[in-house]
């Protein structure tokens, strides 16, 4: 259903969409008609294509209801049918959202329902937002911080040094699973008095933190409560320096609030 709700946004980007599943034609027709699915949904009854591509989920026992399902994922193809990117998960219950994929590809889907918070310190400005404003159990999406160091300032990128690297920390709720932060390419700052060369960011850049919401009965119950919201809290951690002073490390509180979307069964 998340794909259908974002189908128009995907088309605006000049992209098409098609889905492949192990369900029968009859099952897919019933589901598509009931849910108003407008993009092509193809039946791989018997999972022949799924097996040919090596995607069969071997954790499901043959003869059981879920035997034949693939590891869930998304292929991005160019106009000549060549795969240019792919996004896969280990469990069928967990899926990347459309917007998180678009951000990973270097763009955001037009019309996303995200809202942003702007934060300012003595060292930098930060625009804090998420790829999605509405989430459901099983969603894998991204928390994003666009950082602009102030004139003359730099913050530290991962590298061979002992300075505090800028990072995004996720604290609550406990059930949120945070993956590794994606860092952009850094630049080298040369501190001439010590002849020191260090990896830093001096120009605007973005930190992207992928997070996932597990799918279980307890969390599904939270998502089903009318008017319920989800708030993720954490901190932007960094140390900033200029050409003369290294300032005290900062833990800048950040948060994101989402609407819940109930599971469609």
PDB file of C-alpha atoms in Angstrom:
ATOM      1  CA  UNK A   1       0.000   0.000   0.000  1.00  0.00           C
ATOM      2  CA  UNK A   2       2.924   2.341   0.605  1.00  0.00           C
ATOM      3  CA  UNK A   3       3.986   1.823  -3.017  1.00  0.00           C
ATOM      4  CA  UNK A   4       0.521   2.710  -4.297  1.00  0.00           C
ATOM      5  CA  UNK A   5       0.310   5.814  -2.105  1.00  0.00           C
ATOM      6  CA  UNK A   6       3.607   7.046  -3.583  1.00  0.00           C
ATOM      7  CA  UNK A   7       3.010   5.871  -7.161  1.00  0.00           C
ATOM      8  CA  UNK A   8       2.280   9.374  -8.497  1.00  0.00           C
ATOM      9  CA  UNK A   9       5.451  10.720  -6.841  1.00  0.00           C
ATOM     10  CA  UNK A  10       7.495   7.945  -8.445  1.00  0.00           C
ATOM     11  CA  UNK A  11       6.077   8.802 -11.870  1.00  0.00           C
ATOM     12  CA  UNK A  12       6.885  12.488 -11.378  1.00  0.00           C
ATOM     13  CA  UNK A  13      10.530  11.445 -11.080  1.00  0.00           C
ATOM     14  CA  UNK A  14      10.294   9.809 -14.514  1.00  0.00           C
ATOM     15  CA  UNK A  15      10.334   6.309 -13.063  1.00  0.00           C
ATOM     16  CA  UNK A  16       8.095   3.331 -13.627  1.00  0.00           C
ATOM     17  CA  UNK A  17       7.075   0.681 -11.104  1.00  0.00           C
ATOM     18  CA  UNK A  18       6.293  -3.027 -11.317  1.00  0.00           C
ATOM     19  CA  UNK A  19       6.084  -5.692  -8.632  1.00  0.00           C
ATOM     20  CA  UNK A  20       6.824  -9.417  -8.777  1.00  0.00           C
ATOM     21  CA  UNK A  21       5.428 -11.859  -6.205  1.00  0.00           C
ATOM     22  CA  UNK A  22       4.988 -15.599  -5.755  1.00  0.00           C
ATOM     23  CA  UNK A  23       1.201 -15.236  -5.363  1.00  0.00           C
ATOM     24  CA  UNK A  24      -1.189 -16.553  -7.979  1.00  0.00           C
ATOM     25  CA  UNK A  25      -2.843 -14.381 -10.634  1.00  0.00           C
ATOM     26  CA  UNK A  26      -6.196 -14.774  -8.872  1.00  0.00           C
ATOM     27  CA  UNK A  27      -4.777 -13.665  -5.524  1.00  0.00           C
ATOM     28  CA  UNK A  28      -3.081 -10.640  -7.091  1.00  0.00           C
ATOM     29  CA  UNK A  29      -6.205  -9.652  -9.021  1.00  0.00           C
ATOM     30  CA  UNK A  30      -8.320  -9.791  -5.865  1.00  0.00           C
ATOM     31  CA  UNK A  31      -5.772  -7.811  -3.868  1.00  0.00           C
ATOM     32  CA  UNK A  32      -5.213  -5.187  -6.580  1.00  0.00           C
ATOM     33  CA  UNK A  33      -8.925  -4.592  -7.070  1.00  0.00           C
ATOM     34  CA  UNK A  34      -9.602  -4.385  -3.342  1.00  0.00           C
ATOM     35  CA  UNK A  35      -6.715  -1.987  -2.683  1.00  0.00           C
ATOM     36  CA  UNK A  36      -6.840   0.090  -5.863  1.00  0.00           C
ATOM     37  CA  UNK A  37      -3.388  -0.943  -7.094  1.00  0.00           C
ATOM     38  CA  UNK A  38      -2.621   0.875 -10.355  1.00  0.00           C
ATOM     39  CA  UNK A  39       0.885  -0.354 -11.200  1.00  0.00           C
ATOM     40  CA  UNK A  40       1.624  -3.770 -12.776  1.00  0.00           C
ATOM     41  CA  UNK A  41       1.822  -6.671 -10.324  1.00  0.00           C
ATOM     42  CA  UNK A  42       3.230  -9.843 -11.881  1.00  0.00           C
ATOM     43  CA  UNK A  43       2.679 -13.392 -10.698  1.00  0.00           C
ATOM     44  CA  UNK A  44       5.687 -15.690 -10.429  1.00  0.00           C
ATOM     45  CA  UNK A  45       3.549 -18.691  -9.516  1.00  0.00           C
ATOM     46  CA  UNK A  46       5.966 -21.480  -8.622  1.00  0.00           C
ATOM     47  CA  UNK A  47       8.740 -18.932  -7.944  1.00  0.00           C
ATOM     48  CA  UNK A  48      10.659 -19.811 -11.134  1.00  0.00           C
ATOM     49  CA  UNK A  49      11.971 -16.251 -11.674  1.00  0.00           C
ATOM     50  CA  UNK A  50      12.641 -15.841  -7.970  1.00  0.00           C
ATOM     51  CA  UNK A  51      14.792 -18.974  -7.977  1.00  0.00           C
ATOM     52  CA  UNK A  52      16.543 -18.026 -11.220  1.00  0.00           C
ATOM     53  CA  UNK A  53      17.715 -14.794  -9.634  1.00  0.00           C
ATOM     54  CA  UNK A  54      18.844 -16.588  -6.456  1.00  0.00           C
ATOM     55  CA  UNK A  55      16.313 -14.728  -4.291  1.00  0.00           C
ATOM     56  CA  UNK A  56      14.385 -17.664  -2.829  1.00  0.00           C
ATOM     57  CA  UNK A  57      14.068 -17.391   0.946  1.00  0.00           C
ATOM     58  CA  UNK A  58      15.623 -20.663   2.094  1.00  0.00           C
ATOM     59  CA  UNK A  59      14.518 -20.047   5.684  1.00  0.00           C
ATOM     60  CA  UNK A  60      10.966 -21.043   4.715  1.00  0.00           C
ATOM     61  CA  UNK A  61      10.394 -24.785   4.742  1.00  0.00           C
ATOM     62  CA  UNK A  62       9.063 -26.457   1.592  1.00  0.00           C
ATOM     63  CA  UNK A  63       5.400 -27.343   1.928  1.00  0.00           C
ATOM     64  CA  UNK A  64       4.635 -24.463   4.300  1.00  0.00           C
ATOM     65  CA  UNK A  65       2.421 -21.483   3.498  1.00  0.00           C
ATOM     66  CA  UNK A  66       5.300 -19.067   2.907  1.00  0.00           C
ATOM     67  CA  UNK A  67       7.545 -21.364   0.884  1.00  0.00           C
ATOM     68  CA  UNK A  68       8.413 -19.650  -2.400  1.00  0.00           C
ATOM     69  CA  UNK A  69       8.697 -16.107  -1.128  1.00  0.00           C
ATOM     70  CA  UNK A  70      11.823 -14.173  -2.095  1.00  0.00           C
ATOM     71  CA  UNK A  71      14.042 -12.075   0.078  1.00  0.00           C
ATOM     72  CA  UNK A  72      12.279  -8.711  -0.268  1.00  0.00           C
ATOM     73  CA  UNK A  73      13.994  -6.087  -2.316  1.00  0.00           C
ATOM     74  CA  UNK A  74      13.905  -3.446  -4.986  1.00  0.00           C
ATOM     75  CA  UNK A  75      15.862  -3.292  -8.235  1.00  0.00           C
ATOM     76  CA  UNK A  76      16.425   0.060  -9.950  1.00  0.00           C
ATOM     77  CA  UNK A  77      16.753  -0.357 -13.729  1.00  0.00           C
ATOM     78  CA  UNK A  78      17.765   2.122 -16.404  1.00  0.00           C
ATOM     79  CA  UNK A  79      15.936   2.559 -19.715  1.00  0.00           C
ATOM     80  CA  UNK A  80      17.923  -0.325 -21.238  1.00  0.00           C
ATOM     81  CA  UNK A  81      16.961  -2.743 -18.454  1.00  0.00           C
ATOM     82  CA  UNK A  82      20.319  -2.696 -16.674  1.00  0.00           C
ATOM     83  CA  UNK A  83      20.310  -2.846 -12.880  1.00  0.00           C
ATOM     84  CA  UNK A  84      21.842   0.368 -11.509  1.00  0.00           C
ATOM     85  CA  UNK A  85      21.042  -0.122  -7.807  1.00  0.00           C
ATOM     86  CA  UNK A  86      19.360  -2.593  -5.494  1.00  0.00           C
ATOM     87  CA  UNK A  87      17.939  -2.526  -1.978  1.00  0.00           C
ATOM     88  CA  UNK A  88      17.387  -5.817  -0.147  1.00  0.00           C
ATOM     89  CA  UNK A  89      16.464  -7.022   3.333  1.00  0.00           C
ATOM     90  CA  UNK A  90      16.799 -10.367   5.090  1.00  0.00           C
ATOM     91  CA  UNK A  91      13.168 -10.683   6.199  1.00  0.00           C
ATOM     92  CA  UNK A  92      10.007 -10.226   4.151  1.00  0.00           C
ATOM     93  CA  UNK A  93       8.431  -8.284   7.046  1.00  0.00           C
ATOM     94  CA  UNK A  94      10.875  -5.372   6.597  1.00  0.00           C
ATOM     95  CA  UNK A  95      10.837  -3.041   3.580  1.00  0.00           C
ATOM     96  CA  UNK A  96      12.569   0.164   2.482  1.00  0.00           C
ATOM     97  CA  UNK A  97      10.109   3.003   1.958  1.00  0.00           C
ATOM     98  CA  UNK A  98       9.962   4.734  -1.429  1.00  0.00           C
ATOM     99  CA  UNK A  99      11.343   7.984  -0.029  1.00  0.00           C
ATOM    100  CA  UNK A 100      14.267   6.266   1.718  1.00  0.00           C
ATOM    101  CA  UNK A 101      15.272   4.673  -1.584  1.00  0.00           C
ATOM    102  CA  UNK A 102      15.029   7.994  -3.393  1.00  0.00           C
ATOM    103  CA  UNK A 103      17.206   9.719  -0.795  1.00  0.00           C
ATOM    104  CA  UNK A 104      19.779   6.914  -1.089  1.00  0.00           C
ATOM    105  CA  UNK A 105      19.795   7.518  -4.842  1.00  0.00           C
ATOM    106  CA  UNK A 106      20.548  11.187  -4.241  1.00  0.00           C
ATOM    107  CA  UNK A 107      17.093  12.723  -4.518  1.00  0.00           C
ATOM    108  CA  UNK A 108      13.833  12.988  -2.587  1.00  0.00           C
ATOM    109  CA  UNK A 109      10.420  12.152  -3.983  1.00  0.00           C
ATOM    110  CA  UNK A 110       8.369  15.275  -4.680  1.00  0.00           C
ATOM    111  CA  UNK A 111       5.295  15.518  -2.489  1.00  0.00           C
ATOM    112  CA  UNK A 112       6.763  13.715   0.538  1.00  0.00           C
ATOM    113  CA  UNK A 113       4.842  14.494   3.723  1.00  0.00           C
ATOM    114  CA  UNK A 114       7.947  15.158   5.780  1.00  0.00           C
ATOM    115  CA  UNK A 115       8.360  18.271   7.933  1.00  0.00           C
ATOM    116  CA  UNK A 116      11.697  19.774   8.906  1.00  0.00           C
ATOM    117  CA  UNK A 117      13.122  21.427  12.016  1.00  0.00           C
ATOM    118  CA  UNK A 118      15.893  24.017  11.731  1.00  0.00           C
ATOM    119  CA  UNK A 119      18.451  24.175  14.560  1.00  0.00           C
ATOM    120  CA  UNK A 120      21.217  26.751  15.014  1.00  0.00           C
ATOM    121  CA  UNK A 121      24.317  26.747  17.224  1.00  0.00           C
ATOM    122  CA  UNK A 122      27.412  28.934  17.350  1.00  0.00           C
ATOM    123  CA  UNK A 123      29.120  26.514  14.976  1.00  0.00           C
ATOM    124  CA  UNK A 124      26.559  25.296  12.452  1.00  0.00           C
ATOM    125  CA  UNK A 125      22.982  25.173  11.186  1.00  0.00           C
ATOM    126  CA  UNK A 126      21.139  21.875  10.906  1.00  0.00           C
ATOM    127  CA  UNK A 127      17.947  20.995   9.043  1.00  0.00           C
ATOM    128  CA  UNK A 128      16.450  17.874  10.636  1.00  0.00           C
ATOM    129  CA  UNK A 129      13.822  15.764   8.856  1.00  0.00           C
ATOM    130  CA  UNK A 130      12.854  12.209   7.941  1.00  0.00           C
ATOM    131  CA  UNK A 131      12.207  10.641   4.564  1.00  0.00           C
ATOM    132  CA  UNK A 132       8.665   9.742   5.665  1.00  0.00           C
ATOM    133  CA  UNK A 133       6.042  11.435   7.806  1.00  0.00           C
ATOM    134  CA  UNK A 134       3.860   8.323   8.152  1.00  0.00           C
ATOM    135  CA  UNK A 135       5.367   4.939   9.029  1.00  0.00           C
ATOM    136  CA  UNK A 136       4.227   1.393   9.736  1.00  0.00           C
ATOM    137  CA  UNK A 137       5.662  -1.686  11.438  1.00  0.00           C
ATOM    138  CA  UNK A 138       8.204  -3.218   9.076  1.00  0.00           C
ATOM    139  CA  UNK A 139       9.212   0.099   7.486  1.00  0.00           C
ATOM    140  CA  UNK A 140      12.864   0.886   6.912  1.00  0.00           C
ATOM    141  CA  UNK A 141      13.350   4.606   6.382  1.00  0.00           C
ATOM    142  CA  UNK A 142      15.916   7.344   6.976  1.00  0.00           C
ATOM    143  CA  UNK A 143      16.511  10.169   9.419  1.00  0.00           C
ATOM    144  CA  UNK A 144      18.361  13.019   7.725  1.00  0.00           C
ATOM    145  CA  UNK A 145      20.323  16.008   9.018  1.00  0.00           C
ATOM    146  CA  UNK A 146      21.494  18.623   6.506  1.00  0.00           C
ATOM    147  CA  UNK A 147      24.452  20.362   8.139  1.00  0.00           C
ATOM    148  CA  UNK A 148      25.904  23.753   7.167  1.00  0.00           C
ATOM    149  CA  UNK A 149      29.049  24.739   9.108  1.00  0.00           C
ATOM    150  CA  UNK A 150      29.288  28.469   9.780  1.00  0.00           C
ATOM    151  CA  UNK A 151      31.997  30.554   8.097  1.00  0.00           C
ATOM    152  CA  UNK A 152      35.460  29.504   9.190  1.00  0.00           C
ATOM    153  CA  UNK A 153      34.180  26.427  11.049  1.00  0.00           C
ATOM    154  CA  UNK A 154      34.727  22.749  10.365  1.00  0.00           C
ATOM    155  CA  UNK A 155      33.494  19.527  11.966  1.00  0.00           C
ATOM    156  CA  UNK A 156      35.216  16.180  11.844  1.00  0.00           C
ATOM    157  CA  UNK A 157      34.561  13.336   9.427  1.00  0.00           C
ATOM    158  CA  UNK A 158      35.512   9.689   9.983  1.00  0.00           C
ATOM    159  CA  UNK A 159      39.253   9.232   9.513  1.00  0.00           C
ATOM    160  CA  UNK A 160      42.625   8.589  11.084  1.00  0.00           C
ATOM    161  CA  UNK A 161      42.434  11.045  13.981  1.00  0.00           C
ATOM    162  CA  UNK A 162      41.256  11.336  17.588  1.00  0.00           C
ATOM    163  CA  UNK A 163      38.801  14.216  17.180  1.00  0.00           C
ATOM    164  CA  UNK A 164      35.102  13.639  17.846  1.00  0.00           C
ATOM    165  CA  UNK A 165      33.443  12.643  14.578  1.00  0.00           C
ATOM    166  CA  UNK A 166      30.067  14.228  13.864  1.00  0.00           C
ATOM    167  CA  UNK A 167      27.393  11.558  14.277  1.00  0.00           C
ATOM    168  CA  UNK A 168      23.681  11.011  14.695  1.00  0.00           C
ATOM    169  CA  UNK A 169      22.622   9.101  17.824  1.00  0.00           C
ATOM    170  CA  UNK A 170      19.215   7.445  18.206  1.00  0.00           C
ATOM    171  CA  UNK A 171      18.091   7.041  21.841  1.00  0.00           C
ATOM    172  CA  UNK A 172      14.382   6.210  21.978  1.00  0.00           C
ATOM    173  CA  UNK A 173      12.159   4.298  21.622  1.00  0.00           C
ATOM    174  CA  UNK A 174      14.044   1.114  22.430  1.00  0.00           C
ATOM    175  CA  UNK A 175      12.449  -0.939  19.661  1.00  0.00           C
ATOM    176  CA  UNK A 176      13.868   1.239  16.866  1.00  0.00           C
ATOM    177  CA  UNK A 177      16.839  -0.427  15.180  1.00  0.00           C
ATOM    178  CA  UNK A 178      19.437   2.044  13.920  1.00  0.00           C
ATOM    179  CA  UNK A 179      21.877   1.128  11.169  1.00  0.00           C
ATOM    180  CA  UNK A 180      25.192   2.743  10.300  1.00  0.00           C
ATOM    181  CA  UNK A 181      25.171   6.459   9.439  1.00  0.00           C
ATOM    182  CA  UNK A 182      25.952   7.193   5.787  1.00  0.00           C
ATOM    183  CA  UNK A 183      28.710   9.800   5.494  1.00  0.00           C
ATOM    184  CA  UNK A 184      29.488  11.839   2.369  1.00  0.00           C
ATOM    185  CA  UNK A 185      33.000  12.278   1.024  1.00  0.00           C
ATOM    186  CA  UNK A 186      35.094  14.514   3.265  1.00  0.00           C
ATOM    187  CA  UNK A 187      37.901  16.979   2.590  1.00  0.00           C
ATOM    188  CA  UNK A 188      41.331  17.417   4.189  1.00  0.00           C
ATOM    189  CA  UNK A 189      41.950  20.338   6.534  1.00  0.00           C
ATOM    190  CA  UNK A 190      45.590  21.345   6.948  1.00  0.00           C
ATOM    191  CA  UNK A 191      46.374  22.865  10.351  1.00  0.00           C
ATOM    192  CA  UNK A 192      49.670  24.539   9.567  1.00  0.00           C
ATOM    193  CA  UNK A 193      51.011  25.188  13.120  1.00  0.00           C
ATOM    194  CA  UNK A 194      51.118  21.417  13.769  1.00  0.00           C
ATOM    195  CA  UNK A 195      51.412  20.411  10.106  1.00  0.00           C
ATOM    196  CA  UNK A 196      48.303  18.285  10.775  1.00  0.00           C
ATOM    197  CA  UNK A 197      46.004  17.000   8.050  1.00  0.00           C
ATOM    198  CA  UNK A 198      42.573  15.822   9.171  1.00  0.00           C
ATOM    199  CA  UNK A 199      39.345  14.668   7.482  1.00  0.00           C
ATOM    200  CA  UNK A 200      36.661  17.341   7.971  1.00  0.00           C
ATOM    201  CA  UNK A 201      33.526  18.942   6.579  1.00  0.00           C
ATOM    202  CA  UNK A 202      33.687  22.681   5.924  1.00  0.00           C
ATOM    203  CA  UNK A 203      30.885  22.921   3.357  1.00  0.00           C
ATOM    204  CA  UNK A 204      27.214  21.845   3.562  1.00  0.00           C
ATOM    205  CA  UNK A 205      26.672  18.083   3.781  1.00  0.00           C
ATOM    206  CA  UNK A 206      24.050  15.545   4.871  1.00  0.00           C
ATOM    207  CA  UNK A 207      24.058  12.694   7.370  1.00  0.00           C
ATOM    208  CA  UNK A 208      21.629   9.852   6.590  1.00  0.00           C
ATOM    209  CA  UNK A 209      20.706   7.407   9.353  1.00  0.00           C
ATOM    210  CA  UNK A 210      18.689   4.365   8.283  1.00  0.00           C
ATOM    211  CA  UNK A 211      16.325   3.022  10.941  1.00  0.00           C
ATOM    212  CA  UNK A 212      13.839   0.172  10.968  1.00  0.00           C
ATOM    213  CA  UNK A 213      10.658  -0.545  12.902  1.00  0.00           C
ATOM    214  CA  UNK A 214      10.332  -4.251  13.744  1.00  0.00           C
ATOM    215  CA  UNK A 215       7.100  -5.991  12.866  1.00  0.00           C
ATOM    216  CA  UNK A 216       5.546  -7.752  15.839  1.00  0.00           C
ATOM    217  CA  UNK A 217       2.171  -7.835  17.573  1.00  0.00           C
ATOM    218  CA  UNK A 218       3.050  -5.285  20.226  1.00  0.00           C
ATOM    219  CA  UNK A 219       4.217  -2.671  17.732  1.00  0.00           C
ATOM    220  CA  UNK A 220       1.341  -3.460  15.371  1.00  0.00           C
ATOM    221  CA  UNK A 221      -0.969  -2.727  18.307  1.00  0.00           C
ATOM    222  CA  UNK A 222       0.667   0.664  18.816  1.00  0.00           C
ATOM    223  CA  UNK A 223       0.245   1.490  15.137  1.00  0.00           C
ATOM    224  CA  UNK A 224      -3.437   0.552  15.208  1.00  0.00           C
ATOM    225  CA  UNK A 225      -4.379   2.981  17.988  1.00  0.00           C
ATOM    226  CA  UNK A 226      -6.426   5.900  16.563  1.00  0.00           C
ATOM    227  CA  UNK A 227      -4.458   9.152  16.532  1.00  0.00           C
ATOM    228  CA  UNK A 228      -1.292   7.549  17.906  1.00  0.00           C
ATOM    229  CA  UNK A 229       2.082   8.968  16.907  1.00  0.00           C
ATOM    230  CA  UNK A 230       5.677   7.779  17.080  1.00  0.00           C
ATOM    231  CA  UNK A 231       8.478  10.049  18.318  1.00  0.00           C
ATOM    232  CA  UNK A 232      12.141   9.168  17.813  1.00  0.00           C
ATOM    233  CA  UNK A 233      14.600  11.105  19.938  1.00  0.00           C
ATOM    234  CA  UNK A 234      18.361  11.349  19.751  1.00  0.00           C
ATOM    235  CA  UNK A 235      21.230  13.780  19.389  1.00  0.00           C
ATOM    236  CA  UNK A 236      23.571  15.269  16.822  1.00  0.00           C
ATOM    237  CA  UNK A 237      27.043  14.868  18.310  1.00  0.00           C
ATOM    238  CA  UNK A 238      29.989  16.884  17.061  1.00  0.00           C
ATOM    239  CA  UNK A 239      33.068  18.930  17.845  1.00  0.00           C
ATOM    240  CA  UNK A 240      33.677  22.094  15.850  1.00  0.00           C
ATOM    241  CA  UNK A 241      36.904  24.015  15.344  1.00  0.00           C
ATOM    242  CA  UNK A 242      38.047  27.094  13.484  1.00  0.00           C
ATOM    243  CA  UNK A 243      41.561  28.094  12.516  1.00  0.00           C
ATOM    244  CA  UNK A 244      42.443  28.969  16.122  1.00  0.00           C
ATOM    245  CA  UNK A 245      40.086  27.249  18.587  1.00  0.00           C
ATOM    246  CA  UNK A 246      38.615  23.774  19.076  1.00  0.00           C
ATOM    247  CA  UNK A 247      35.328  24.224  20.905  1.00  0.00           C
ATOM    248  CA  UNK A 248      33.725  22.035  23.543  1.00  0.00           C
ATOM    249  CA  UNK A 249      31.991  18.943  22.087  1.00  0.00           C
ATOM    250  CA  UNK A 250      28.240  19.377  21.600  1.00  0.00           C
ATOM    251  CA  UNK A 251      25.279  16.991  22.018  1.00  0.00           C
ATOM    252  CA  UNK A 252      22.443  18.727  20.184  1.00  0.00           C
ATOM    253  CA  UNK A 253      19.026  17.116  20.941  1.00  0.00           C
ATOM    254  CA  UNK A 254      17.018  16.183  17.843  1.00  0.00           C
ATOM    255  CA  UNK A 255      13.660  14.476  17.377  1.00  0.00           C
ATOM    256  CA  UNK A 256      11.274  13.294  14.691  1.00  0.00           C
ATOM    257  CA  UNK A 257       7.525  12.698  15.078  1.00  0.00           C
ATOM    258  CA  UNK A 258       5.562  10.387  12.770  1.00  0.00           C
ATOM    259  CA  UNK A 259       1.983   9.348  12.206  1.00  0.00           C
ATOM    260  CA  UNK A 260       1.362   5.613  12.408  1.00  0.00           C
ATOM    261  CA  UNK A 261      -0.072   3.646   9.506  1.00  0.00           C
ATOM    262  CA  UNK A 262      -1.781   0.387  10.432  1.00  0.00           C
ATOM    263  CA  UNK A 263      -0.751  -2.855   8.794  1.00  0.00           C
ATOM    264  CA  UNK A 264      -2.759  -4.051   5.800  1.00  0.00           C
ATOM    265  CA  UNK A 265      -3.331  -7.785   6.122  1.00  0.00           C
TER     266      UNK A 265
END
